Amino acid sequence: MLSYRHSYHAGSFADVLKHLVEVAILDHLRLKPKPFTVHDTHGGAGRYAIDDAHMQKTGEYVDGIARLFGERTGVAAVDRYLSVVAQLNPVGRLSHYPGSPLIAAHLLREQDRLQCTELHSTDFELLRQEFAGDRRVRVEKLDAWQGLKALLPPRHRRGLVLIDPSYELEADYTQVVEAVRQALRKFATATYAIWYPVLERNRTERFVRRFVEADIPNLLRLECCVRADASGRGMTGSGLLVINPPHTLAANMKQAMPVLQAALGDGHGHHRVAQLTGE
């Protein structure tokens, strides 16, 4: 969507979950010396200043990363994610929130690659400037779905495909399923992480059911709702559908989810970690 700017939502509780999972997957890929590629469909601006007018207008980061920054929870997956955010804020305070491309680039090794697509002109230029001179990173001004067709498969046969539409267009709910099916035909060995919002429970369950009915194998569902389900209250939670997840991801997230819910929620939310389809 050409008008969508993630800067209004950067560092929200949804970003915390999405990026925690991203870090966990990338850390698993880093365990083997073989190179991998990260493909990010909605790159955004790359990083977001906390004092930016957009972030201050919504204040979503206040009930997201700001509740956890500088803390140690004792849960490895959560603390690892927080350490990455801290490393990208070397001043010792939360001055910027890193988007998924910046987190990925921070975790890339010399042999790994990152490719991002972004359609919004302003964010594309910010993202291009962010990685200017980094030969590991490719930034293209492309629609997310066009980018999946044009840039997959990458040269490396291992990797992560991160798909996180705004879902401000109703078509996103249906387009993403077919886009994933086509991408899997080209890059079946990758891990796919598809983010989704929880706005209205029936719509969310229809969205998840489309993936199950598409016979996509090895599908893990991760969801954290910071408030009880309720239509008309905005986003009460978010989740990710992870295809070909690392074998350690489900167990790690079962430990992490209660910590996230307690830290970010109002006491009435819920979480789930569920294997929807087998290998």
Tab-separated table of C-alpha atoms in Angstrom, residues 13 17 21 194-201 203-205 207-208 220-227 229 236-242 253 256-258 260-261 269-274 276:
chain	number	residue	atom	x	y	z
A	13	PHE	CA	4.242	-5.210	20.692
A	17	LEU	CA	7.180	-10.672	18.537
A	21	VAL	CA	11.241	-14.734	15.940
A	194	ILE	CA	4.439	-14.702	7.603
A	195	TRP	CA	3.299	-12.051	10.064
A	196	TYR	CA	-0.403	-11.362	10.658
A	197	PRO	CA	-2.396	-8.994	12.896
A	198	VAL	CA	-5.176	-10.058	15.240
A	199	LEU	CA	-7.939	-7.515	14.687
A	200	GLU	CA	-11.022	-9.691	14.642
A	201	ARG	CA	-10.871	-13.353	15.633
A	203	ARG	CA	-11.012	-13.050	10.179
A	204	THR	CA	-7.772	-14.229	11.775
A	205	GLU	CA	-8.914	-17.850	11.870
A	207	PHE	CA	-6.587	-16.397	7.297
A	208	VAL	CA	-4.802	-19.208	9.147
A	220	LEU	CA	4.038	-23.625	12.988
A	221	ARG	CA	1.729	-20.982	14.452
A	222	LEU	CA	3.031	-18.451	16.967
A	223	GLU	CA	0.600	-15.911	18.392
A	224	CYS	CA	0.690	-13.456	21.282
A	225	CYS	CA	-2.360	-11.363	22.161
A	226	VAL	CA	-1.703	-8.605	24.687
A	227	ARG	CA	-5.422	-8.030	25.235
A	229	ASP	CA	-10.094	-10.654	21.671
A	236	THR	CA	-5.240	-6.938	20.183
A	237	GLY	CA	-2.356	-9.200	19.193
A	238	SER	CA	-0.338	-10.578	16.340
A	239	GLY	CA	1.201	-13.798	15.154
A	240	LEU	CA	3.442	-15.502	12.677
A	241	LEU	CA	2.967	-18.574	10.553
A	242	VAL	CA	6.377	-20.178	10.170
A	253	MET	CA	8.811	-19.804	21.875
A	256	ALA	CA	9.271	-16.840	25.478
A	257	MET	CA	5.527	-16.358	25.019
A	258	PRO	CA	4.558	-16.134	28.720
A	260	LEU	CA	6.083	-11.437	26.304
A	261	GLN	CA	2.477	-11.674	27.395
A	269	GLY	CA	-4.445	-11.707	26.768
A	270	HIS	CA	-3.375	-15.145	25.663
A	271	HIS	CA	-0.742	-16.868	23.545
A	272	ARG	CA	-0.322	-20.026	21.534
A	273	VAL	CA	2.413	-22.134	19.991
A	274	ALA	CA	0.876	-24.781	17.757
A	276	LEU	CA	-0.604	-26.898	12.390
